[in-house]
Amino acid sequence: MNQSRTLLNPDVVIVGAGVAGIYMLHKLKNMGLTTVVLEKSDELGGTWNWNRYPGARCDIPSLEYSYQFDEGLQQDWNWSEKYSGQPEILEYLNHVADRFDLRKDISFEEEVLEAKFNEESSLWKIKTNKENYESKFCIFATGCLSVPNKPDIEGLDNFEGQLLSTSYWPREEVDLSNKNVAIIGTGSSSIQTIPEIAKEIKNLYVFQRTPNYSIPSNNGPMDKEVEADIKSRYAEFRKENWSSGFGIASDTGEAFISESDINEVNGQLEENWKSNGLGFFGGYADIPVDPNANEVAADFVRNKIKEIVKDPETAEKLIPKYHIGGKRLCVDTGYFETFNRENVYLIDLHSNPINRIGESSIEADKEYDIDTLILATGFDAMTGALTSLDIVGRNGIILRDQWKQGAKSYLGLGISNFPNLFTITGPGSPSVLSNMMPSIEQHVNWITDCIGWMIDNNKSVIESSLAAEEEWMDLVNEIAGMTIFKSTESWYNGSNIDNKAKAFLPFIGVPVYAEKLEEITSNNYQGFIFDVSNK
Ligand code: N01
């Protein structure tokens, strides 16, 4: 049946041409390995290609959310704003692909349907919508937030108006002027979209299941003096990422709220509110670990919401009751202010759940006539891109089945039963609780070094041991248990997806992770097994 398919045999197949895939390609090409990147879209960029909704912007400062592997690149590229918008980041990634001549090794509009390990040949057989490949290594660079969560709401498939999703926003201009629009979800994507679209549309109905903490971005044009200063000591500046818990230089802090004068604390939080964005915790190390300290920071933001939102009832609905940071902190440009507009309505789904979606309406406490429905309902985070296709390891085991009770991985890099398969920023690594850019570079560098080490030492197969993987995930959970993250319902632990096993997946603590990774590596890749062809 598949006789028209060609069998291609690169050394490495990389899945996904986002931030991780393009840097991985660059490194492997430099090593002299034949490599192909398979990309489902007709454009590279991953997250920054798909998520084109109005207001889409990175909430980590541009000078930190950029590659550091090439001094020429980081000196030459100039960001126009403190926090870059999606179009500029996409332009940057395209520049990187052209600058390092990567495009010709990326196959676009090619979707991987199955990846199967052949135990006899120790090769990965990868089937796509176009070709069959056989490669020694298979690297999933598929991102942590790439499979959208489609809500299970009665009538959604029969909606006849304009249906949009923040995670698959059309490339062409979307004209929402004079439209009645509903948006479901109030996470980061929605919080960035709402202020932008509220200005131009007739009415906006915001359907909120859980309110979120959000900090003003205070974005603006790039301060040229700051840029020049950082560029004059870029390598040193980048090192600061590695000493901060979440990998963001602006987030470093040694003080404890519990040991500080409350007036001083509120003064510092006020400063953070005015300038730090996602680094709002900046200065205080106990906000993520001590519920009492966390409550001080949470109350600070709750009071800000009360001050900003004029209608007390709306303000009350917008106030989160859980630990600040437990769900991913959001960063906005006038989000809470938008609820003072006369054309914006907040519907709290806890008191008024959506009953059904009609052909041109949405029914909760009453029926809202709408022209456009925007889904901003998040992602099957961290595992979705790996469980939505058949990845078949030893003895025919499918990764999706192996992870039924919760995803387990060694360091977020390797998975037992799946030899010669690497994941970049997989479960069990800092990933989404870090600045993704340096975390991606860290993993890409590690994978490159590991493959190089295997070549130098005549090893052909690597696999993480089950014991090492279990011990690692126990550590991930033990650390999470010491923080406020574990006790909050969030996509970090799969709570946003029906029937997904609840397991806390990110490793908390960038410096600790880096230390452990270094220790394991210098100990001859402790916990990995080499050249076991049949277990
Ligand atoms: O998704 P989310 P997102 N009925 O999961 C609600 C990154 N990001 O796309 O909280 C009604 O945060 C859901 O409610 P609840 C960033 O890491 C980064 O906004 O589950 N509502 C929630 O309110 C971020 O965290 C940037 O109760 C439903 C919302 O939908 C991550 O992407 C910018 C529902 C989903 O929020 C994801 O953000 C944007 C249902 N059936 C995003 N199902 C940067 O700046 C879900 N919801 C880097």
Coordinates of C-alpha atoms and ligand atoms in Angstrom, one line a residue:
M1 CA 0.0 0.0 0.0
N2 CA 2.8 2.4 0.8
Q3 CA 4.9 1.5 -2.2
S4 CA 5.2 5.2 -3.2
R5 CA 6.9 5.9 0.1
T6 CA 10.7 6.4 0.2
L7 CA 12.8 5.0 2.9
L8 CA 15.2 7.6 4.2
N9 CA 18.0 6.9 6.6
P10 CA 19.3 9.9 8.4
D11 CA 21.3 9.4 11.6
V12 CA 18.8 11.5 13.5
V13 CA 15.2 12.4 13.1
I14 CA 14.1 15.5 15.1
V15 CA 10.3 16.0 15.5
G16 CA 9.3 19.7 15.5
A17 CA 11.0 22.8 14.2
G18 CA 10.4 25.2 17.1
V19 CA 13.0 26.8 19.3
A20 CA 14.3 23.3 20.4
G21 CA 14.2 21.6 17.0
I22 CA 16.1 24.2 15.1
Y23 CA 18.9 24.5 17.7
M24 CA 19.2 20.7 17.9
L25 CA 19.5 20.6 14.1
H26 CA 22.3 23.2 14.2
K27 CA 24.3 21.2 16.8
L28 CA 23.9 17.8 15.1
K29 CA 24.8 19.2 11.7
N30 CA 28.0 20.7 13.2
M31 CA 28.8 17.2 14.5
G32 CA 28.5 15.9 11.0
L33 CA 25.4 13.7 11.6
T34 CA 22.8 13.5 8.9
T35 CA 19.7 14.9 10.4
V36 CA 16.2 15.8 9.3
V37 CA 13.6 17.8 11.1
L38 CA 10.0 16.9 10.5
E39 CA 7.6 19.8 11.0
K40 CA 3.8 19.5 10.7
S41 CA 3.3 23.2 9.8
D42 CA 4.5 24.9 6.6
E43 CA 6.5 27.3 8.8
L44 CA 9.0 26.9 11.6
G45 CA 8.7 28.5 15.0
G46 CA 6.6 26.0 17.0
T47 CA 4.7 27.9 19.7
W48 CA 5.6 31.2 18.1
N49 CA 4.1 30.0 14.8
W50 CA 0.8 28.6 16.1
N51 CA -0.1 31.1 18.8
R52 CA -0.7 34.2 16.8
Y53 CA -3.6 35.6 18.8
P54 CA -3.8 39.4 19.3
G55 CA -1.5 40.5 22.1
A56 CA 0.6 37.3 22.0
R57 CA 3.9 38.2 23.7
C58 CA 6.6 36.5 25.6
D59 CA 6.5 37.5 29.3
I60 CA 10.2 36.8 29.9
P61 CA 12.5 39.8 28.9
S62 CA 13.7 39.6 25.3
L63 CA 17.3 39.9 26.3
E64 CA 16.8 36.6 28.3
Y65 CA 14.4 34.9 26.0
S66 CA 16.8 34.4 23.2
Y67 CA 19.6 31.9 22.2
Q68 CA 23.0 32.3 23.8
F69 CA 24.9 29.7 21.8
D70 CA 26.4 32.2 19.4
E71 CA 28.0 35.4 20.5
G72 CA 27.6 37.0 17.0
L73 CA 23.9 36.2 17.0
Q74 CA 23.2 37.7 20.4
Q75 CA 25.2 40.8 19.6
D76 CA 23.7 41.4 16.2
W77 CA 20.1 40.9 17.0
N78 CA 18.3 43.9 18.4
W79 CA 14.9 43.4 20.1
S80 CA 12.6 46.4 19.8
E81 CA 10.7 45.9 23.1
K82 CA 11.5 44.8 26.6
Y83 CA 9.1 41.9 26.1
S84 CA 8.9 40.7 22.5
G85 CA 5.7 40.2 20.6
Q86 CA 5.0 36.9 18.7
P87 CA 5.7 38.4 15.2
E88 CA 9.2 39.6 16.3
I89 CA 10.1 36.3 18.0
L90 CA 9.0 34.4 14.8
E91 CA 11.1 36.8 12.7
Y92 CA 14.0 36.0 15.0
L93 CA 13.6 32.3 14.7
N94 CA 13.5 32.6 10.9
H95 CA 16.6 34.7 11.1
V96 CA 18.4 32.0 13.1
A97 CA 17.3 29.3 10.6
D98 CA 18.7 31.4 7.7
R99 CA 21.8 32.6 9.4
F100 CA 22.9 29.0 10.2
D101 CA 21.5 27.5 6.9
L102 CA 19.1 25.2 8.6
R103 CA 16.0 25.5 6.4
K104 CA 17.1 22.9 3.8
D105 CA 17.1 20.2 6.5
I106 CA 13.6 20.9 7.7
S107 CA 10.8 19.0 5.9
F108 CA 7.6 21.1 6.3
E109 CA 4.0 19.9 6.3
E110 CA 5.3 16.5 7.3
E111 CA 3.5 15.0 10.3
V112 CA 4.9 12.1 12.3
L113 CA 2.2 9.5 12.7
E114 CA 4.1 6.7 14.3
A115 CA 7.6 6.1 15.7
K116 CA 8.6 2.5 16.4
F117 CA 11.8 1.1 17.8
N118 CA 13.0 -2.0 16.1
E119 CA 14.8 -4.2 18.7
E120 CA 16.7 -6.2 16.2
S121 CA 18.2 -3.4 14.2
S122 CA 18.1 -0.9 17.2
L123 CA 16.7 1.7 14.7
W124 CA 13.7 3.9 15.0
K125 CA 11.2 3.5 12.2
I126 CA 9.3 6.7 11.7
K127 CA 6.2 6.9 9.6
T128 CA 4.8 10.3 8.5
N129 CA 2.1 11.5 6.2
K130 CA 4.8 11.6 3.4
E131 CA 7.7 9.2 4.0
N132 CA 9.1 6.3 6.1
Y133 CA 12.4 7.0 7.9
E134 CA 14.8 4.8 9.7
S135 CA 17.2 6.5 12.1
K136 CA 19.5 5.6 14.9
F137 CA 18.2 8.4 17.2
C138 CA 14.8 10.0 17.4
I139 CA 14.5 13.3 19.2
F140 CA 11.2 14.8 20.2
A141 CA 11.4 18.6 20.2
T142 CA 7.6 18.9 20.3
G143 CA 7.3 21.4 23.1
C144 CA 5.4 21.4 26.4
L145 CA 2.3 23.3 25.3
S146 CA 1.5 22.2 21.8
V147 CA -1.6 20.0 21.9
P148 CA -4.6 22.2 22.5
N149 CA -7.3 21.2 25.0
K150 CA -10.7 21.2 23.3
P151 CA -13.4 21.6 25.9
D152 CA -16.2 19.0 26.0
I153 CA -19.2 21.4 25.8
E154 CA -22.5 20.3 24.4
G155 CA -23.2 21.9 21.0
L156 CA -19.6 23.1 20.4
D157 CA -19.3 21.2 17.1
N158 CA -22.6 22.6 15.8
F159 CA -21.6 26.3 16.4
E160 CA -22.2 28.1 13.1
G161 CA -20.4 31.3 13.9
Q162 CA -16.7 32.1 13.6
L163 CA -14.8 29.6 15.8
L164 CA -11.3 30.7 16.8
S165 CA -8.7 29.3 19.1
T166 CA -5.8 31.2 20.7
S167 CA -3.5 28.3 19.9
Y168 CA -4.4 28.0 16.2
W169 CA -5.1 31.7 15.4
P170 CA -5.4 32.3 11.6
R171 CA -2.5 34.0 9.8
E172 CA -4.7 36.4 7.9
E173 CA -6.1 39.5 9.7
V174 CA -9.2 38.6 11.7
D175 CA -11.7 41.4 11.7
L176 CA -13.7 41.4 15.0
S177 CA -15.0 44.9 14.8
N178 CA -18.7 45.2 15.7
K179 CA -18.9 41.6 16.6
N180 CA -20.3 40.0 19.7
V181 CA -17.5 37.7 21.0
A182 CA -17.3 35.1 23.7
I183 CA -14.0 33.8 25.0
I184 CA -13.8 30.7 27.2
G185 CA -10.8 30.4 29.6
T186 CA -8.8 33.0 31.5
G187 CA -5.2 31.7 31.4
S188 CA -2.2 33.6 30.0
S189 CA -3.4 33.4 26.4
S190 CA -6.8 34.8 27.2
I191 CA -5.4 37.5 29.5
Q192 CA -3.2 38.7 26.7
T193 CA -6.0 38.5 24.1
I194 CA -8.8 40.2 26.1
P195 CA -7.5 43.8 26.4
E196 CA -6.5 43.8 22.7
I197 CA -9.8 42.7 21.2
A198 CA -12.0 44.5 23.8
K199 CA -11.0 47.8 22.1
E200 CA -12.5 46.9 18.7
I201 CA -15.5 44.7 19.3
K202 CA -19.1 45.3 20.2
N203 CA -19.5 43.1 23.2
L204 CA -17.1 40.7 24.9
Y205 CA -18.3 37.9 27.1
V206 CA -15.6 36.4 29.2
F207 CA -16.4 32.9 30.5
Q208 CA -14.1 32.3 33.5
R209 CA -13.8 28.9 35.3
T210 CA -10.9 29.9 37.6
P211 CA -9.6 33.5 38.1
N212 CA -5.9 34.1 37.7
Y213 CA -3.2 36.3 39.2
S214 CA -1.8 38.6 36.7
I215 CA 1.0 41.2 37.0
P216 CA 1.3 44.2 34.7
S217 CA 4.1 43.7 32.1
N218 CA 5.0 47.4 32.0
N219 CA 6.3 46.6 28.6
G220 CA 7.9 49.4 26.5
P221 CA 10.5 50.0 23.8
M222 CA 13.9 48.4 24.6
D223 CA 16.0 50.7 26.8
K224 CA 19.1 51.1 24.7
E225 CA 21.3 51.7 27.8
V226 CA 20.2 48.5 29.4
E227 CA 20.7 46.6 26.1
A228 CA 24.2 48.0 25.7
D229 CA 25.1 47.2 29.2
I230 CA 23.8 43.6 28.9
K231 CA 25.5 43.1 25.6
S232 CA 28.8 44.3 27.0
R233 CA 28.7 41.4 29.5
Y234 CA 26.3 38.9 27.9
A235 CA 28.0 35.7 29.0
E236 CA 28.1 36.9 32.6
F237 CA 24.5 38.1 32.5
R238 CA 23.4 34.7 31.1
K239 CA 25.0 33.0 34.0
E240 CA 22.5 34.8 36.3
N241 CA 19.8 32.6 34.8
W242 CA 21.4 29.5 36.3
S243 CA 21.5 30.8 39.8
S244 CA 17.8 31.8 39.9
G245 CA 15.2 29.2 40.9
F246 CA 13.1 29.7 37.8
G247 CA 15.9 30.6 35.5
I248 CA 15.0 34.3 35.1
A249 CA 17.7 36.7 36.1
S250 CA 15.2 39.3 37.4
D251 CA 13.7 36.7 39.7
T252 CA 16.7 36.2 42.0
G253 CA 16.2 36.9 45.7
E254 CA 17.5 35.8 49.0
A255 CA 15.2 37.6 51.5
F256 CA 12.3 36.0 53.4
I257 CA 8.9 37.7 53.9
S258 CA 8.6 35.8 57.2
E259 CA 11.7 37.6 58.5
S260 CA 11.0 41.0 57.0
D261 CA 9.1 44.1 58.1
I262 CA 5.7 44.0 56.5
N263 CA 5.9 47.7 55.4
E264 CA 9.2 46.9 53.7
V265 CA 7.7 43.8 52.1
N266 CA 4.8 45.8 50.7
G267 CA 7.2 48.5 49.4
Q268 CA 9.2 45.8 47.6
L269 CA 6.1 44.1 46.2
E270 CA 4.9 47.5 44.9
E271 CA 8.2 47.9 43.1
N272 CA 8.0 44.4 41.7
W273 CA 4.4 45.1 40.6
K274 CA 5.6 48.2 38.7
S275 CA 8.6 46.7 37.0
N276 CA 9.1 42.9 37.3
G277 CA 6.2 41.2 35.5
L278 CA 6.7 37.5 35.8
G279 CA 9.5 38.2 38.3
F280 CA 6.9 39.5 40.8
F281 CA 8.3 37.2 43.5
G282 CA 11.7 38.9 43.0
G283 CA 13.5 39.5 46.3
Y284 CA 11.7 36.9 48.3
A285 CA 12.7 33.2 48.3
D286 CA 9.8 32.0 50.5
I287 CA 6.8 33.0 48.4
P288 CA 6.8 29.6 46.5
V289 CA 7.5 27.5 49.7
D290 CA 5.8 29.1 52.7
P291 CA 2.0 29.4 52.6
N292 CA 2.1 32.4 55.0
A293 CA 4.6 34.3 52.9
N294 CA 2.6 33.3 49.8
E295 CA -0.5 34.7 51.3
V296 CA 1.1 38.1 51.8
A297 CA 2.0 38.3 48.1
A298 CA -1.4 36.9 47.1
D299 CA -3.2 39.5 49.2
F300 CA -1.1 42.3 47.6
V301 CA -2.4 41.3 44.2
R302 CA -5.9 40.7 45.4
N303 CA -5.9 44.3 46.7
K304 CA -4.6 45.6 43.4
I305 CA -7.5 43.9 41.6
K306 CA -10.0 45.5 44.1
E307 CA -8.4 48.9 43.4
I308 CA -8.4 48.5 39.6
V309 CA -11.8 47.0 39.0
K310 CA -14.6 49.5 39.7
D311 CA -17.5 47.1 40.1
P312 CA -17.0 45.3 43.5
E313 CA -19.0 42.2 42.3
T314 CA -16.8 41.8 39.2
A315 CA -13.7 42.5 41.2
E316 CA -14.7 39.7 43.7
K317 CA -15.2 37.2 40.9
L318 CA -11.7 38.1 39.5
I319 CA -9.9 37.5 42.7
P320 CA -8.1 34.2 42.9
K321 CA -8.4 32.3 46.3
Y322 CA -5.5 29.8 45.8
H323 CA -1.8 30.2 46.3
I324 CA -0.2 32.8 44.0
G325 CA 2.1 31.1 41.5
G326 CA 0.4 27.7 42.0
K327 CA -1.2 28.2 38.6
R328 CA 1.2 29.8 36.2
L329 CA 1.4 33.5 37.0
C330 CA 0.1 35.7 34.1
V331 CA 1.5 38.9 32.8
D332 CA -0.8 41.4 31.1
T333 CA -1.2 44.8 29.5
G334 CA -4.4 46.3 31.1
Y335 CA -6.2 43.0 31.8
F336 CA -8.1 44.0 35.0
E337 CA -8.7 47.5 33.6
T338 CA -10.6 46.0 30.7
F339 CA -13.4 44.9 33.0
N340 CA -14.2 48.6 33.6
R341 CA -15.3 48.8 29.9
E342 CA -19.0 48.9 29.3
N343 CA -18.7 46.3 26.5
V344 CA -17.0 43.6 28.6
Y345 CA -18.9 41.1 30.8
L346 CA -17.5 38.5 33.1
I347 CA -19.5 35.2 33.6
D348 CA -18.3 33.1 36.5
L349 CA -18.7 29.5 35.5
H350 CA -18.8 28.3 39.0
S351 CA -22.1 30.0 39.7
N352 CA -23.3 29.9 36.1
P353 CA -21.9 26.9 34.1
I354 CA -22.2 26.8 30.4
N355 CA -25.2 24.6 29.6
R356 CA -24.7 24.4 25.9
I357 CA -23.5 26.2 22.8
G358 CA -26.1 26.9 20.3
E359 CA -25.7 27.6 16.5
S360 CA -25.1 31.3 17.3
S361 CA -25.2 31.6 21.1
I362 CA -23.8 30.4 24.3
E363 CA -26.0 29.5 27.2
A364 CA -25.0 29.9 30.8
D365 CA -27.0 32.1 33.3
K366 CA -28.8 33.3 30.1
E367 CA -28.4 33.0 26.4
Y368 CA -25.7 35.2 24.9
D369 CA -26.0 35.8 21.1
I370 CA -22.5 35.7 19.6
D371 CA -20.9 36.0 16.2
T372 CA -17.5 34.6 17.4
L373 CA -16.4 32.1 19.9
I374 CA -12.7 32.0 21.0
L375 CA -11.4 29.0 22.8
A376 CA -8.6 29.9 25.1
T377 CA -8.8 26.6 27.0
G378 CA -5.1 25.7 27.3
F379 CA -3.2 22.5 26.4
D380 CA -2.6 18.9 27.3
A381 CA 0.6 20.2 28.8
M382 CA 4.0 18.4 28.8
T383 CA 2.8 15.0 27.7
G384 CA 0.2 15.7 25.0
A385 CA 2.6 15.9 22.1
L386 CA 4.1 12.6 23.1
T387 CA 0.9 10.7 23.8
S388 CA -1.1 11.9 20.9
L389 CA 0.8 9.7 18.4
D390 CA 2.0 6.1 18.7
I391 CA 5.5 6.0 20.0
V392 CA 6.3 2.3 20.4
G393 CA 9.3 1.2 22.4
R394 CA 10.6 -2.2 23.5
N395 CA 8.2 -5.2 23.5
G396 CA 5.7 -3.2 21.6
I397 CA 4.9 -0.9 24.5
I398 CA 3.2 2.4 23.6
L399 CA 4.4 5.4 25.5
R400 CA 0.8 6.5 26.0
D401 CA 0.1 3.2 27.9
Q402 CA 3.3 3.3 29.8
W403 CA 2.3 6.8 31.1
K404 CA -1.3 5.9 31.9
Q405 CA -0.7 6.3 35.7
G406 CA 1.4 9.4 35.2
A407 CA 4.4 10.4 33.0
K408 CA 7.8 9.2 34.2
S409 CA 11.1 10.2 32.6
Y410 CA 14.7 10.4 33.6
L411 CA 15.8 14.0 33.8
G412 CA 13.1 14.9 31.2
L413 CA 15.6 13.6 28.7
G414 CA 15.2 9.8 28.4
I415 CA 12.4 7.2 29.1
S416 CA 12.8 3.6 30.1
N417 CA 11.8 1.1 27.3
F418 CA 12.4 3.8 24.7
P419 CA 16.1 3.5 23.7
N420 CA 17.9 6.2 21.7
L421 CA 14.9 8.4 22.1
F422 CA 15.4 11.8 23.7
T423 CA 12.9 14.5 24.7
I424 CA 13.9 18.1 25.0
T425 CA 12.5 19.7 28.1
G426 CA 10.4 16.6 28.9
P427 CA 8.5 15.8 32.1
G428 CA 10.8 15.8 35.1
S429 CA 12.9 18.8 33.9
P430 CA 12.4 22.5 34.9
S431 CA 10.9 23.2 31.5
V432 CA 7.7 25.2 32.1
L433 CA 8.9 26.3 35.5
S434 CA 11.9 27.9 34.0
N435 CA 13.0 30.3 31.2
M436 CA 12.4 27.8 28.3
M437 CA 15.2 29.2 26.1
P438 CA 18.2 28.4 28.4
S439 CA 16.5 25.2 29.4
I440 CA 16.2 24.1 25.8
E441 CA 19.8 25.0 25.1
Q442 CA 20.9 23.0 28.2
H443 CA 19.1 19.9 26.9
V444 CA 20.2 20.3 23.3
N445 CA 23.8 20.7 24.5
W446 CA 23.5 17.6 26.7
I447 CA 22.0 15.4 24.0
T448 CA 24.7 16.5 21.6
D449 CA 27.5 15.7 24.1
C450 CA 25.8 12.4 25.0
I451 CA 25.7 11.3 21.4
G452 CA 29.3 12.5 20.9
W453 CA 30.3 10.5 24.0
M454 CA 28.5 7.4 22.6
I455 CA 30.3 7.7 19.3
D456 CA 33.7 8.2 21.1
N457 CA 33.1 5.2 23.3
N458 CA 31.6 2.8 20.7
K459 CA 28.2 2.7 22.3
S460 CA 25.2 2.4 20.0
V461 CA 22.2 2.3 22.3
I462 CA 21.3 4.4 25.4
E463 CA 18.3 3.9 27.6
S464 CA 17.4 5.2 31.0
S465 CA 16.9 2.6 33.7
L466 CA 13.5 2.1 35.2
A467 CA 15.1 2.5 38.7
A468 CA 16.8 5.7 37.9
E469 CA 13.6 7.1 36.3
E470 CA 11.5 6.2 39.3
E471 CA 14.0 7.6 41.8
W472 CA 14.1 10.8 39.7
M473 CA 10.3 11.3 39.6
D474 CA 10.2 10.6 43.4
L475 CA 12.6 13.5 43.7
V476 CA 10.5 15.7 41.4
N477 CA 7.5 15.0 43.6
E478 CA 9.4 15.4 46.9
I479 CA 10.6 18.8 45.9
A480 CA 7.2 19.9 44.6
G481 CA 5.7 18.7 47.9
M482 CA 7.9 21.3 49.7
T483 CA 6.3 24.1 47.7
I484 CA 2.8 25.6 47.1
F485 CA 2.8 24.2 43.5
K486 CA 1.8 20.7 44.4
S487 CA -1.3 21.7 46.3
T488 CA -2.8 23.8 43.5
E489 CA -4.9 22.4 40.7
S490 CA -3.1 23.3 37.5
W491 CA -1.9 22.0 34.2
Y492 CA 1.5 21.4 35.9
N493 CA -0.2 18.3 37.4
G494 CA -2.6 17.5 34.7
S495 CA -5.7 18.8 36.6
N496 CA -7.0 20.7 33.5
I497 CA -7.5 17.6 31.4
D498 CA -10.4 15.1 32.1
N499 CA -9.1 11.6 32.8
K500 CA -5.5 12.6 32.8
A501 CA -3.4 11.0 35.5
K502 CA -2.6 13.5 38.2
A503 CA 1.2 13.7 38.4
F504 CA 3.3 16.8 39.1
L505 CA 5.7 17.0 36.1
P506 CA 8.1 19.9 36.2
F507 CA 11.3 19.8 38.3
I508 CA 11.3 22.8 40.5
G509 CA 14.7 24.6 40.9
V510 CA 16.9 25.4 37.9
P511 CA 20.2 25.5 39.8
V512 CA 19.5 22.2 41.6
Y513 CA 18.6 20.5 38.3
A514 CA 21.7 21.8 36.6
E515 CA 23.9 20.5 39.5
K516 CA 22.3 17.1 39.3
L517 CA 22.5 16.9 35.6
E518 CA 26.2 17.7 35.8
E519 CA 26.8 15.2 38.6
I520 CA 25.0 12.3 36.7
T521 CA 26.8 13.1 33.5
S522 CA 30.3 13.3 35.0
N523 CA 29.5 10.0 36.7
N524 CA 29.5 8.2 33.3
Y525 CA 25.9 9.0 32.7
Q526 CA 24.7 7.3 35.9
G527 CA 21.2 5.8 35.6
F528 CA 21.5 5.3 31.8
I529 CA 22.2 1.9 30.4
F530 CA 24.3 1.5 27.3
D531 CA 24.2 -1.2 24.6
V532 CA 21.5 -3.4 26.1
S533 CA 20.0 -4.8 22.9
N534 CA 17.4 -7.0 24.5
K535 CA 16.1 -6.7 28.1
Ligands
N01_1 O1 -3.9 28.0 28.9 P1 -4.3 27.8 30.5 P2 -3.2 29.3 28.2 N1 -14.6 25.2 30.4 O2 -4.3 26.4 30.7 C1 -10.0 27.3 31.1 C2 2.0 29.7 28.3 N2 1.8 31.0 27.7 O3 -3.2 29.0 26.7 O4 -8.0 27.2 35.3 C3 -14.2 26.5 30.9 O5 -3.4 28.6 31.3 C4 -9.0 27.1 32.3 O6 -9.7 27.0 33.5 P3 -9.1 26.3 34.8 C5 2.0 29.8 29.8 O7 2.9 28.9 30.4 C6 2.9 31.8 27.8 O8 -3.9 30.5 28.6 O9 -8.5 25.0 34.3 N3 -13.0 26.9 31.0 C7 -8.1 28.3 32.1 O10 -8.7 29.4 32.6 C8 0.6 29.5 30.1 O11 0.4 29.1 31.4 C9 2.8 33.0 27.3 O12 -10.2 26.1 35.7 C10 -12.0 26.0 30.7 C11 -8.0 28.4 30.6 O13 -9.2 27.7 30.1 C12 0.4 28.4 29.1 O14 1.0 28.8 27.9 C13 1.6 33.5 26.7 C14 -12.3 24.7 30.2 C15 -6.8 27.8 30.0 O15 -5.7 28.5 30.6 C16 -1.1 28.1 28.8 O16 -1.8 29.3 28.7 C17 0.6 32.6 26.7 C18 -13.7 24.3 30.1 N4 -14.1 23.1 29.7 C19 0.7 31.4 27.2 N5 -11.2 24.0 30.0 C20 4.0 33.8 27.4 O17 4.0 35.0 27.5 C21 -10.2 24.9 30.3 N6 -10.7 26.1 30.7 C22 5.4 33.2 27.3

